[in-house]
Amino acid sequence: MKKLLLRTLMACSVLGISPVSAQAPAGHPVAIAIHGGAGTINKDNMSAEKEREYRSKLEQAVKAGHAVLAAGGSSLDAVVEAVQVMEQSELFNAGKGAVYTFDGEHELDASIMWGKNRQAGAVAGVKTIKSPIALARAVMVHSDHVMLSGRGAEAYAATLELDTVSNDYFDSKARLEQLHKAKATMKLDKTAQLDPLALDYKFGTVGAVALDKEGNLAAATSTGGMTAKRWGRIGDSPVIGAGTFADNQSCAVSATGHGEYFIRFNVAADICARVAYQNVSAQQAADEVIHNVLKPAGGTGGVIVMDAQGNISQPFNTQGMYRASIDTSGELKVGIYGHSQ
Amino acid sequence: MKKLLLRTLMACSVLGISPVSAQAPAGHPVAIAIHGGAGTINKDNMSAEKEREYRSKLEQAVKAGHAVLAAGGSSLDAVVEAVQVMEQSELFNAGKGAVYTFDGEHELDASIMWGKNRQAGAVAGVKTIKSPIALARAVMVHSDHVMLSGRGAEAYAATLELDTVSNDYFDSKARLEQLHKAKATMKLDKTAQLDPLALDYKFGTVGAVALDKEGNLAAATSTGGMTAKRWGRIGDSPVIGAGTFADNQSCAVSATGHGEYFIRFNVAADICARVAYQNVSAQQAADEVIHNVLKPAGGTGGVIVMDAQGNISQPFNTQGMYRASIDTSGELKVGIYGHSQ
């Protein structure tokens, strides 16, 4: 394949033709990476059966996204497809299986961005949309706006043909137990203070980044937010630049972790800015932000990053991050713990 | 002054002492800049009396902020003070005088960020908080969160001693007329499409950036958003990285304009990233983003920028931007039209 490309390039060079754009060649190698949340994830608190379930679902999601790319579909379609597999699984804190708010409901956030033209869509605090990432995409494609919230966002969704559900569709026994534990450890004072012990319950956001055959990057993120969240709290997942960013000139990023830090440190966009302005690789930029900027500040979590050549990096400063990828050579990797795949 | 500093530096160099931190020297020269919105503002659509009102209120706001700095107060206090003067004036689309939503209400957004430690606070879609910037600051200081929204944010405000008002406190005759005009020109179809003519009604956001004697930068932004906005639309003003950003290592930015573009292009943080990573001045970075990135993409508006040395830049790609500043030498400037002060 590479030889054929080289020969074609050489032939065209003789003819004075530049057949392959550096940014968006037709037939660009495709790749995809996904995450299902980062946090206190280790072998000690995971049964072998649960681990098999996670690995199986991560593999299903990344393969679903990759199938879109392999069939010539866009990176936008691919990241939505992969995220929706995880939204539909109770294993992750997105869609079905989303965490509970302080008041025992589910408020979902999602965002999507396309690297081709930096178009973006986001929704915050929606309660009745079956697939929040589908609504985020609809906001991007069909509205003049980037970010819609709450009941207004649901009213907008009602103008489109999107699946709606009652809020209890998102219920799950495991998340309800987490709510009870979190509330027991929260300082129930008048402010929004949370006990640090409760912070572990907020990880589980899902996301995907992809590069399609046109050379276009995309990123998508979907979450139920933080267990026992109050006050209409909005985390980083629906904030373009914090939890999600994509620009063909640099990279695509989806984040998971302690959202407040990811907003303050503009994590997703900062990684891409470093790639664009500092002449460092996406891996170097992502490692620097996750390990040397966020961690010293107290921010825990991780990111998945795809650069314009399809290189994948997945750094995290927590014990583990649910993740999977299929790189430009077609190699599948699924990982949960430590720093290896 | 420079000679004295040089002599001191040389003397200390001999003694092995570094007396003046480049980032936060005590007694750092102070400076402040504010904006009151950008848009189709020119002499033809402005009476002499209205112009005097704007100039007077801008001068009052920037002087109020500067007085805080001159008395040794923090940049955080200064930007809040300046913004509140504008929130309390019907001249600007923030606080009293905020635009109307499609449904005839007011939904206010604000955010604040401190360059010292990148702490940030933001509120979106609040209806009963007299000073949204005061609530944004309270979220930053008192809560574990960065961004609160809607009724939840108001419930949080109720736990603090913040002034609340009924929504009609924000009413003004001029903004109601703008709503009627905007609705008349909107395509009232099922999607969120707005007629481009209606876009002119969304400018008028206010903001401030300041540098205090400790060398700490701060930025604040407050707005009523877009006239006739629907669907719980959130613009760039409460989005950290889009409408507001501050980092002592680079600069402080408050933006005003077509919010969707400012989110997609991560405008406030991108200007600071260019300063931090590209070795360009804040003026060069801001000019590049406003004129060569945003404008070609169709994004209209402007920013005020303060770098760590107190240099002020206020580029905009619209006909005018309400603005004022008091620089490190104490010189006051008030501007409305064109590219001059």
mmCIF file with all atom_site columns, C-alpha atoms in Angstrom, chain A residues 151-321:
data_model
loop_
_atom_site.group_PDB
_atom_site.id
_atom_site.type_symbol
_atom_site.label_atom_id
_atom_site.label_alt_id
_atom_site.label_comp_id
_atom_site.label_asym_id
_atom_site.label_entity_id
_atom_site.label_seq_id
_atom_site.pdbx_PDB_ins_code
_atom_site.Cartn_x
_atom_site.Cartn_y
_atom_site.Cartn_z
_atom_site.occupancy
_atom_site.B_iso_or_equiv
_atom_site.pdbx_formal_charge
_atom_site.auth_seq_id
_atom_site.auth_comp_id
_atom_site.auth_asym_id
_atom_site.auth_atom_id
_atom_site.pdbx_PDB_model_num
ATOM 1   C CA . ARG A 1 151 ? -35.597 22.405 28.924 1.00 0.00 ? 151 ARG A CA 1
ATOM 2   C CA . GLY A 1 152 ? -34.831 24.754 26.059 1.00 0.00 ? 152 GLY A CA 1
ATOM 3   C CA . ALA A 1 153 ? -32.544 22.141 24.538 1.00 0.00 ? 153 ALA A CA 1
ATOM 4   C CA . GLU A 1 154 ? -35.293 19.543 24.939 1.00 0.00 ? 154 GLU A CA 1
ATOM 5   C CA . ALA A 1 155 ? -37.808 21.871 23.291 1.00 0.00 ? 155 ALA A CA 1
ATOM 6   C CA . TYR A 1 156 ? -35.374 22.241 20.410 1.00 0.00 ? 156 TYR A CA 1
ATOM 7   C CA . ALA A 1 157 ? -34.983 18.462 20.236 1.00 0.00 ? 157 ALA A CA 1
ATOM 8   C CA . ALA A 1 158 ? -38.764 18.188 19.942 1.00 0.00 ? 158 ALA A CA 1
ATOM 9   C CA . THR A 1 159 ? -38.540 20.050 16.614 1.00 0.00 ? 159 THR A CA 1
ATOM 10  C CA . LEU A 1 160 ? -36.366 17.224 15.282 1.00 0.00 ? 160 LEU A CA 1
ATOM 11  C CA . GLU A 1 161 ? -36.903 13.504 15.020 1.00 0.00 ? 161 GLU A CA 1
ATOM 12  C CA . LEU A 1 162 ? -34.809 12.423 17.970 1.00 0.00 ? 162 LEU A CA 1
ATOM 13  C CA . ASP A 1 163 ? -35.685 9.609  20.365 1.00 0.00 ? 163 ASP A CA 1
ATOM 14  C CA . THR A 1 164 ? -36.949 10.840 23.705 1.00 0.00 ? 164 THR A CA 1
ATOM 15  C CA . VAL A 1 165 ? -37.390 8.835  26.895 1.00 0.00 ? 165 VAL A CA 1
ATOM 16  C CA . SER A 1 166 ? -38.658 9.448  30.405 1.00 0.00 ? 166 SER A CA 1
ATOM 17  C CA . ASN A 1 167 ? -35.896 10.296 32.863 1.00 0.00 ? 167 ASN A CA 1
ATOM 18  C CA . ASP A 1 168 ? -36.109 6.898  34.572 1.00 0.00 ? 168 ASP A CA 1
ATOM 19  C CA . TYR A 1 169 ? -34.901 5.251  31.354 1.00 0.00 ? 169 TYR A CA 1
ATOM 20  C CA . PHE A 1 170 ? -31.422 6.230  32.584 1.00 0.00 ? 170 PHE A CA 1
ATOM 21  C CA . ASP A 1 171 ? -31.883 4.551  35.977 1.00 0.00 ? 171 ASP A CA 1
ATOM 22  C CA . SER A 1 172 ? -29.540 1.814  37.087 1.00 0.00 ? 172 SER A CA 1
ATOM 23  C CA . LYS A 1 173 ? -29.119 0.034  40.402 1.00 0.00 ? 173 LYS A CA 1
ATOM 24  C CA . ALA A 1 174 ? -25.351 0.526  40.541 1.00 0.00 ? 174 ALA A CA 1
ATOM 25  C CA . ARG A 1 175 ? -25.584 4.299  40.044 1.00 0.00 ? 175 ARG A CA 1
ATOM 26  C CA . LEU A 1 176 ? -28.321 4.620  42.641 1.00 0.00 ? 176 LEU A CA 1
ATOM 27  C CA . GLU A 1 177 ? -26.047 2.932  45.175 1.00 0.00 ? 177 GLU A CA 1
ATOM 28  C CA . GLN A 1 178 ? -23.299 5.393  44.217 1.00 0.00 ? 178 GLN A CA 1
ATOM 29  C CA . LEU A 1 179 ? -25.681 8.280  44.871 1.00 0.00 ? 179 LEU A CA 1
ATOM 30  C CA . HIS A 1 180 ? -26.489 6.959  48.332 1.00 0.00 ? 180 HIS A CA 1
ATOM 31  C CA . LYS A 1 181 ? -22.798 6.526  49.138 1.00 0.00 ? 181 LYS A CA 1
ATOM 32  C CA . ALA A 1 182 ? -21.933 9.950  47.761 1.00 0.00 ? 182 ALA A CA 1
ATOM 33  C CA . LYS A 1 183 ? -24.664 11.706 49.732 1.00 0.00 ? 183 LYS A CA 1
ATOM 34  C CA . ALA A 1 184 ? -23.576 9.942  52.878 1.00 0.00 ? 184 ALA A CA 1
ATOM 35  C CA . THR A 1 185 ? -20.076 11.340 52.470 1.00 0.00 ? 185 THR A CA 1
ATOM 36  C CA . MET A 1 186 ? -21.048 14.805 51.261 1.00 0.00 ? 186 MET A CA 1
ATOM 37  C CA . LYS A 1 187 ? -20.955 17.683 53.643 1.00 0.00 ? 187 LYS A CA 1
ATOM 38  C CA . LEU A 1 188 ? -24.561 18.685 53.412 1.00 0.00 ? 188 LEU A CA 1
ATOM 39  C CA . ASP A 1 189 ? -23.949 22.299 54.240 1.00 0.00 ? 189 ASP A CA 1
ATOM 40  C CA . LYS A 1 190 ? -25.362 25.271 52.429 1.00 0.00 ? 190 LYS A CA 1
ATOM 41  C CA . THR A 1 191 ? -22.591 25.548 49.885 1.00 0.00 ? 191 THR A CA 1
ATOM 42  C CA . ALA A 1 192 ? -21.715 23.241 47.036 1.00 0.00 ? 192 ALA A CA 1
ATOM 43  C CA . GLN A 1 193 ? -18.798 21.674 48.896 1.00 0.00 ? 193 GLN A CA 1
ATOM 44  C CA . LEU A 1 194 ? -18.267 17.984 48.274 1.00 0.00 ? 194 LEU A CA 1
ATOM 45  C CA . ASP A 1 195 ? -16.207 15.673 50.375 1.00 0.00 ? 195 ASP A CA 1
ATOM 46  C CA . PRO A 1 196 ? -13.112 14.639 48.407 1.00 0.00 ? 196 PRO A CA 1
ATOM 47  C CA . LEU A 1 197 ? -14.157 11.029 48.911 1.00 0.00 ? 197 LEU A CA 1
ATOM 48  C CA . ALA A 1 198 ? -17.213 11.708 46.826 1.00 0.00 ? 198 ALA A CA 1
ATOM 49  C CA . LEU A 1 199 ? -15.087 12.851 43.926 1.00 0.00 ? 199 LEU A CA 1
ATOM 50  C CA . ASP A 1 200 ? -14.466 9.274  42.840 1.00 0.00 ? 200 ASP A CA 1
ATOM 51  C CA . TYR A 1 201 ? -18.038 8.984  41.720 1.00 0.00 ? 201 TYR A CA 1
ATOM 52  C CA . LYS A 1 202 ? -17.822 11.443 38.921 1.00 0.00 ? 202 LYS A CA 1
ATOM 53  C CA . PHE A 1 203 ? -15.726 9.517  36.449 1.00 0.00 ? 203 PHE A CA 1
ATOM 54  C CA . GLY A 1 204 ? -17.174 7.442  33.655 1.00 0.00 ? 204 GLY A CA 1
ATOM 55  C CA . THR A 1 205 ? -17.685 9.957  30.884 1.00 0.00 ? 205 THR A CA 1
ATOM 56  C CA . VAL A 1 206 ? -17.375 8.461  27.406 1.00 0.00 ? 206 VAL A CA 1
ATOM 57  C CA . GLY A 1 207 ? -15.771 9.894  24.307 1.00 0.00 ? 207 GLY A CA 1
ATOM 58  C CA . ALA A 1 208 ? -14.276 9.230  20.912 1.00 0.00 ? 208 ALA A CA 1
ATOM 59  C CA . VAL A 1 209 ? -11.853 10.810 18.453 1.00 0.00 ? 209 VAL A CA 1
ATOM 60  C CA . ALA A 1 210 ? -11.460 9.747  14.842 1.00 0.00 ? 210 ALA A CA 1
ATOM 61  C CA . LEU A 1 211 ? -9.719  10.476 11.561 1.00 0.00 ? 211 LEU A CA 1
ATOM 62  C CA . ASP A 1 212 ? -11.543 9.644  8.344  1.00 0.00 ? 212 ASP A CA 1
ATOM 63  C CA . LYS A 1 213 ? -10.407 8.950  4.795  1.00 0.00 ? 213 LYS A CA 1
ATOM 64  C CA . GLU A 1 214 ? -10.872 12.601 3.879  1.00 0.00 ? 214 GLU A CA 1
ATOM 65  C CA . GLY A 1 215 ? -8.357  13.520 6.579  1.00 0.00 ? 215 GLY A CA 1
ATOM 66  C CA . ASN A 1 216 ? -11.011 15.132 8.773  1.00 0.00 ? 216 ASN A CA 1
ATOM 67  C CA . LEU A 1 217 ? -10.762 14.846 12.540 1.00 0.00 ? 217 LEU A CA 1
ATOM 68  C CA . ALA A 1 218 ? -13.742 14.731 14.914 1.00 0.00 ? 218 ALA A CA 1
ATOM 69  C CA . ALA A 1 219 ? -14.209 14.489 18.664 1.00 0.00 ? 219 ALA A CA 1
ATOM 70  C CA . ALA A 1 220 ? -17.269 13.640 20.770 1.00 0.00 ? 220 ALA A CA 1
ATOM 71  C CA . THR A 1 221 ? -17.945 13.396 24.501 1.00 0.00 ? 221 THR A CA 1
ATOM 72  C CA . SER A 1 222 ? -21.054 12.337 26.457 1.00 0.00 ? 222 SER A CA 1
ATOM 73  C CA . THR A 1 223 ? -21.644 12.141 30.201 1.00 0.00 ? 223 THR A CA 1
ATOM 74  C CA . GLY A 1 224 ? -24.072 12.039 33.084 1.00 0.00 ? 224 GLY A CA 1
ATOM 75  C CA . GLY A 1 225 ? -21.745 14.392 34.933 1.00 0.00 ? 225 GLY A CA 1
ATOM 76  C CA . MET A 1 226 ? -20.926 14.116 38.601 1.00 0.00 ? 226 MET A CA 1
ATOM 77  C CA . THR A 1 227 ? -22.819 11.881 41.039 1.00 0.00 ? 227 THR A CA 1
ATOM 78  C CA . ALA A 1 228 ? -24.971 13.959 43.406 1.00 0.00 ? 228 ALA A CA 1
ATOM 79  C CA . LYS A 1 229 ? -24.381 17.124 41.377 1.00 0.00 ? 229 LYS A CA 1
ATOM 80  C CA . ARG A 1 230 ? -26.474 20.125 42.320 1.00 0.00 ? 230 ARG A CA 1
ATOM 81  C CA . TRP A 1 231 ? -27.143 23.709 41.376 1.00 0.00 ? 231 TRP A CA 1
ATOM 82  C CA . GLY A 1 232 ? -27.354 23.022 37.631 1.00 0.00 ? 232 GLY A CA 1
ATOM 83  C CA . ARG A 1 233 ? -23.649 22.228 37.631 1.00 0.00 ? 233 ARG A CA 1
ATOM 84  C CA . ILE A 1 234 ? -22.117 22.047 34.152 1.00 0.00 ? 234 ILE A CA 1
ATOM 85  C CA . GLY A 1 235 ? -18.866 20.114 33.821 1.00 0.00 ? 235 GLY A CA 1
ATOM 86  C CA . ASP A 1 236 ? -16.296 20.102 31.029 1.00 0.00 ? 236 ASP A CA 1
ATOM 87  C CA . SER A 1 237 ? -17.974 17.590 28.724 1.00 0.00 ? 237 SER A CA 1
ATOM 88  C CA . PRO A 1 238 ? -20.320 20.085 26.982 1.00 0.00 ? 238 PRO A CA 1
ATOM 89  C CA . VAL A 1 239 ? -17.731 22.885 27.044 1.00 0.00 ? 239 VAL A CA 1
ATOM 90  C CA . ILE A 1 240 ? -15.949 23.174 23.709 1.00 0.00 ? 240 ILE A CA 1
ATOM 91  C CA . GLY A 1 241 ? -12.240 23.662 24.438 1.00 0.00 ? 241 GLY A CA 1
ATOM 92  C CA . ALA A 1 242 ? -12.431 21.951 27.832 1.00 0.00 ? 242 ALA A CA 1
ATOM 93  C CA . GLY A 1 243 ? -13.853 18.446 27.325 1.00 0.00 ? 243 GLY A CA 1
ATOM 94  C CA . THR A 1 244 ? -13.970 18.335 23.522 1.00 0.00 ? 244 THR A CA 1
ATOM 95  C CA . PHE A 1 245 ? -11.980 19.950 20.721 1.00 0.00 ? 245 PHE A CA 1
ATOM 96  C CA . ALA A 1 246 ? -11.095 19.173 17.112 1.00 0.00 ? 246 ALA A CA 1
ATOM 97  C CA . ASP A 1 247 ? -9.144  21.053 14.478 1.00 0.00 ? 247 ASP A CA 1
ATOM 98  C CA . ASN A 1 248 ? -7.623  19.431 11.393 1.00 0.00 ? 248 ASN A CA 1
ATOM 99  C CA . GLN A 1 249 ? -4.615  21.740 11.804 1.00 0.00 ? 249 GLN A CA 1
ATOM 100 C CA . SER A 1 250 ? -3.663  20.168 15.114 1.00 0.00 ? 250 SER A CA 1
ATOM 101 C CA . CYS A 1 251 ? -5.651  17.364 16.751 1.00 0.00 ? 251 CYS A CA 1
ATOM 102 C CA . ALA A 1 252 ? -8.900  16.027 18.181 1.00 0.00 ? 252 ALA A CA 1
ATOM 103 C CA . VAL A 1 253 ? -9.381  15.520 21.917 1.00 0.00 ? 253 VAL A CA 1
ATOM 104 C CA . SER A 1 254 ? -12.050 14.049 24.207 1.00 0.00 ? 254 SER A CA 1
ATOM 105 C CA . ALA A 1 255 ? -11.500 14.323 27.957 1.00 0.00 ? 255 ALA A CA 1
ATOM 106 C CA . THR A 1 256 ? -12.685 12.574 31.106 1.00 0.00 ? 256 THR A CA 1
ATOM 107 C CA . GLY A 1 257 ? -12.021 13.493 34.711 1.00 0.00 ? 257 GLY A CA 1
ATOM 108 C CA . HIS A 1 258 ? -12.599 16.199 37.299 1.00 0.00 ? 258 HIS A CA 1
ATOM 109 C CA . GLY A 1 259 ? -14.398 18.597 34.973 1.00 0.00 ? 259 GLY A CA 1
ATOM 110 C CA . GLU A 1 260 ? -13.807 21.800 36.886 1.00 0.00 ? 260 GLU A CA 1
ATOM 111 C CA . TYR A 1 261 ? -10.041 21.488 36.319 1.00 0.00 ? 261 TYR A CA 1
ATOM 112 C CA . PHE A 1 262 ? -10.534 20.620 32.676 1.00 0.00 ? 262 PHE A CA 1
ATOM 113 C CA . ILE A 1 263 ? -12.516 23.859 32.216 1.00 0.00 ? 263 ILE A CA 1
ATOM 114 C CA . ARG A 1 264 ? -10.035 26.046 34.114 1.00 0.00 ? 264 ARG A CA 1
ATOM 115 C CA . PHE A 1 265 ? -7.088  24.602 32.203 1.00 0.00 ? 265 PHE A CA 1
ATOM 116 C CA . ASN A 1 266 ? -8.895  24.575 28.845 1.00 0.00 ? 266 ASN A CA 1
ATOM 117 C CA . VAL A 1 267 ? -7.507  21.076 28.488 1.00 0.00 ? 267 VAL A CA 1
ATOM 118 C CA . ALA A 1 268 ? -8.740  19.864 25.105 1.00 0.00 ? 268 ALA A CA 1
ATOM 119 C CA . ALA A 1 269 ? -7.976  23.114 23.267 1.00 0.00 ? 269 ALA A CA 1
ATOM 120 C CA . ASP A 1 270 ? -4.682  23.652 25.110 1.00 0.00 ? 270 ASP A CA 1
ATOM 121 C CA . ILE A 1 271 ? -3.367  20.287 23.896 1.00 0.00 ? 271 ILE A CA 1
ATOM 122 C CA . CYS A 1 272 ? -4.276  21.275 20.327 1.00 0.00 ? 272 CYS A CA 1
ATOM 123 C CA . ALA A 1 273 ? -2.776  24.775 20.780 1.00 0.00 ? 273 ALA A CA 1
ATOM 124 C CA . ARG A 1 274 ? 0.520   23.243 21.881 1.00 0.00 ? 274 ARG A CA 1
ATOM 125 C CA . VAL A 1 275 ? 0.516   21.000 18.800 1.00 0.00 ? 275 VAL A CA 1
ATOM 126 C CA . ALA A 1 276 ? -0.250  23.976 16.562 1.00 0.00 ? 276 ALA A CA 1
ATOM 127 C CA . TYR A 1 277 ? 2.118   26.519 18.131 1.00 0.00 ? 277 TYR A CA 1
ATOM 128 C CA . GLN A 1 278 ? 4.906   24.637 19.927 1.00 0.00 ? 278 GLN A CA 1
ATOM 129 C CA . ASN A 1 279 ? 5.987   22.177 17.240 1.00 0.00 ? 279 ASN A CA 1
ATOM 130 C CA . VAL A 1 280 ? 5.555   19.246 19.625 1.00 0.00 ? 280 VAL A CA 1
ATOM 131 C CA . SER A 1 281 ? 3.786   15.964 18.916 1.00 0.00 ? 281 SER A CA 1
ATOM 132 C CA . ALA A 1 282 ? 0.232   15.372 20.120 1.00 0.00 ? 282 ALA A CA 1
ATOM 133 C CA . GLN A 1 283 ? 1.621   12.741 22.474 1.00 0.00 ? 283 GLN A CA 1
ATOM 134 C CA . GLN A 1 284 ? 4.096   15.221 23.981 1.00 0.00 ? 284 GLN A CA 1
ATOM 135 C CA . ALA A 1 285 ? 1.451   17.939 24.274 1.00 0.00 ? 285 ALA A CA 1
ATOM 136 C CA . ALA A 1 286 ? -1.083  15.615 25.899 1.00 0.00 ? 286 ALA A CA 1
ATOM 137 C CA . ASP A 1 287 ? 1.470   14.134 28.315 1.00 0.00 ? 287 ASP A CA 1
ATOM 138 C CA . GLU A 1 288 ? 2.603   17.622 29.327 1.00 0.00 ? 288 GLU A CA 1
ATOM 139 C CA . VAL A 1 289 ? -0.929  18.865 30.033 1.00 0.00 ? 289 VAL A CA 1
ATOM 140 C CA . ILE A 1 290 ? -2.156  15.739 31.848 1.00 0.00 ? 290 ILE A CA 1
ATOM 141 C CA . HIS A 1 291 ? 0.953   15.034 33.915 1.00 0.00 ? 291 HIS A CA 1
ATOM 142 C CA . ASN A 1 292 ? 2.736   18.384 34.330 1.00 0.00 ? 292 ASN A CA 1
ATOM 143 C CA . VAL A 1 293 ? -0.068  20.962 34.246 1.00 0.00 ? 293 VAL A CA 1
ATOM 144 C CA . LEU A 1 294 ? -3.238  19.258 35.496 1.00 0.00 ? 294 LEU A CA 1
ATOM 145 C CA . LYS A 1 295 ? -1.779  16.861 38.054 1.00 0.00 ? 295 LYS A CA 1
ATOM 146 C CA . PRO A 1 296 ? 0.277   19.435 40.017 1.00 0.00 ? 296 PRO A CA 1
ATOM 147 C CA . ALA A 1 297 ? -2.855  21.624 40.150 1.00 0.00 ? 297 ALA A CA 1
ATOM 148 C CA . GLY A 1 298 ? -4.857  18.716 41.609 1.00 0.00 ? 298 GLY A CA 1
ATOM 149 C CA . GLY A 1 299 ? -6.779  17.856 38.432 1.00 0.00 ? 299 GLY A CA 1
ATOM 150 C CA . THR A 1 300 ? -7.317  14.143 37.837 1.00 0.00 ? 300 THR A CA 1
ATOM 151 C CA . GLY A 1 301 ? -8.410  12.433 34.640 1.00 0.00 ? 301 GLY A CA 1
ATOM 152 C CA . GLY A 1 302 ? -7.262  11.679 31.155 1.00 0.00 ? 302 GLY A CA 1
ATOM 153 C CA . VAL A 1 303 ? -7.713  12.367 27.458 1.00 0.00 ? 303 VAL A CA 1
ATOM 154 C CA . ILE A 1 304 ? -7.747  10.562 24.153 1.00 0.00 ? 304 ILE A CA 1
ATOM 155 C CA . VAL A 1 305 ? -6.006  12.429 21.362 1.00 0.00 ? 305 VAL A CA 1
ATOM 156 C CA . MET A 1 306 ? -5.781  11.853 17.618 1.00 0.00 ? 306 MET A CA 1
ATOM 157 C CA . ASP A 1 307 ? -3.482  13.937 15.455 1.00 0.00 ? 307 ASP A CA 1
ATOM 158 C CA . ALA A 1 308 ? -3.921  14.743 11.767 1.00 0.00 ? 308 ALA A CA 1
ATOM 159 C CA . GLN A 1 309 ? -1.781  11.732 10.802 1.00 0.00 ? 309 GLN A CA 1
ATOM 160 C CA . GLY A 1 310 ? -3.848  9.345  12.891 1.00 0.00 ? 310 GLY A CA 1
ATOM 161 C CA . ASN A 1 311 ? -1.366  8.977  15.767 1.00 0.00 ? 311 ASN A CA 1
ATOM 162 C CA . ILE A 1 312 ? -3.174  8.085  18.983 1.00 0.00 ? 312 ILE A CA 1
ATOM 163 C CA . SER A 1 313 ? -2.261  9.051  22.537 1.00 0.00 ? 313 SER A CA 1
ATOM 164 C CA . GLN A 1 314 ? -4.277  8.289  25.676 1.00 0.00 ? 314 GLN A CA 1
ATOM 165 C CA . PRO A 1 315 ? -2.518  9.730  28.749 1.00 0.00 ? 315 PRO A CA 1
ATOM 166 C CA . PHE A 1 316 ? -4.204  9.777  32.175 1.00 0.00 ? 316 PHE A CA 1
ATOM 167 C CA . ASN A 1 317 ? -3.015  10.601 35.671 1.00 0.00 ? 317 ASN A CA 1
ATOM 168 C CA . THR A 1 318 ? -5.468  8.290  37.449 1.00 0.00 ? 318 THR A CA 1
ATOM 169 C CA . GLN A 1 319 ? -5.060  4.600  38.279 1.00 0.00 ? 319 GLN A CA 1
ATOM 170 C CA . GLY A 1 320 ? -6.876  3.588  35.166 1.00 0.00 ? 320 GLY A CA 1
ATOM 171 C CA . MET A 1 321 ? -8.852  4.701  32.133 1.00 0.00 ? 321 MET A CA 1
#
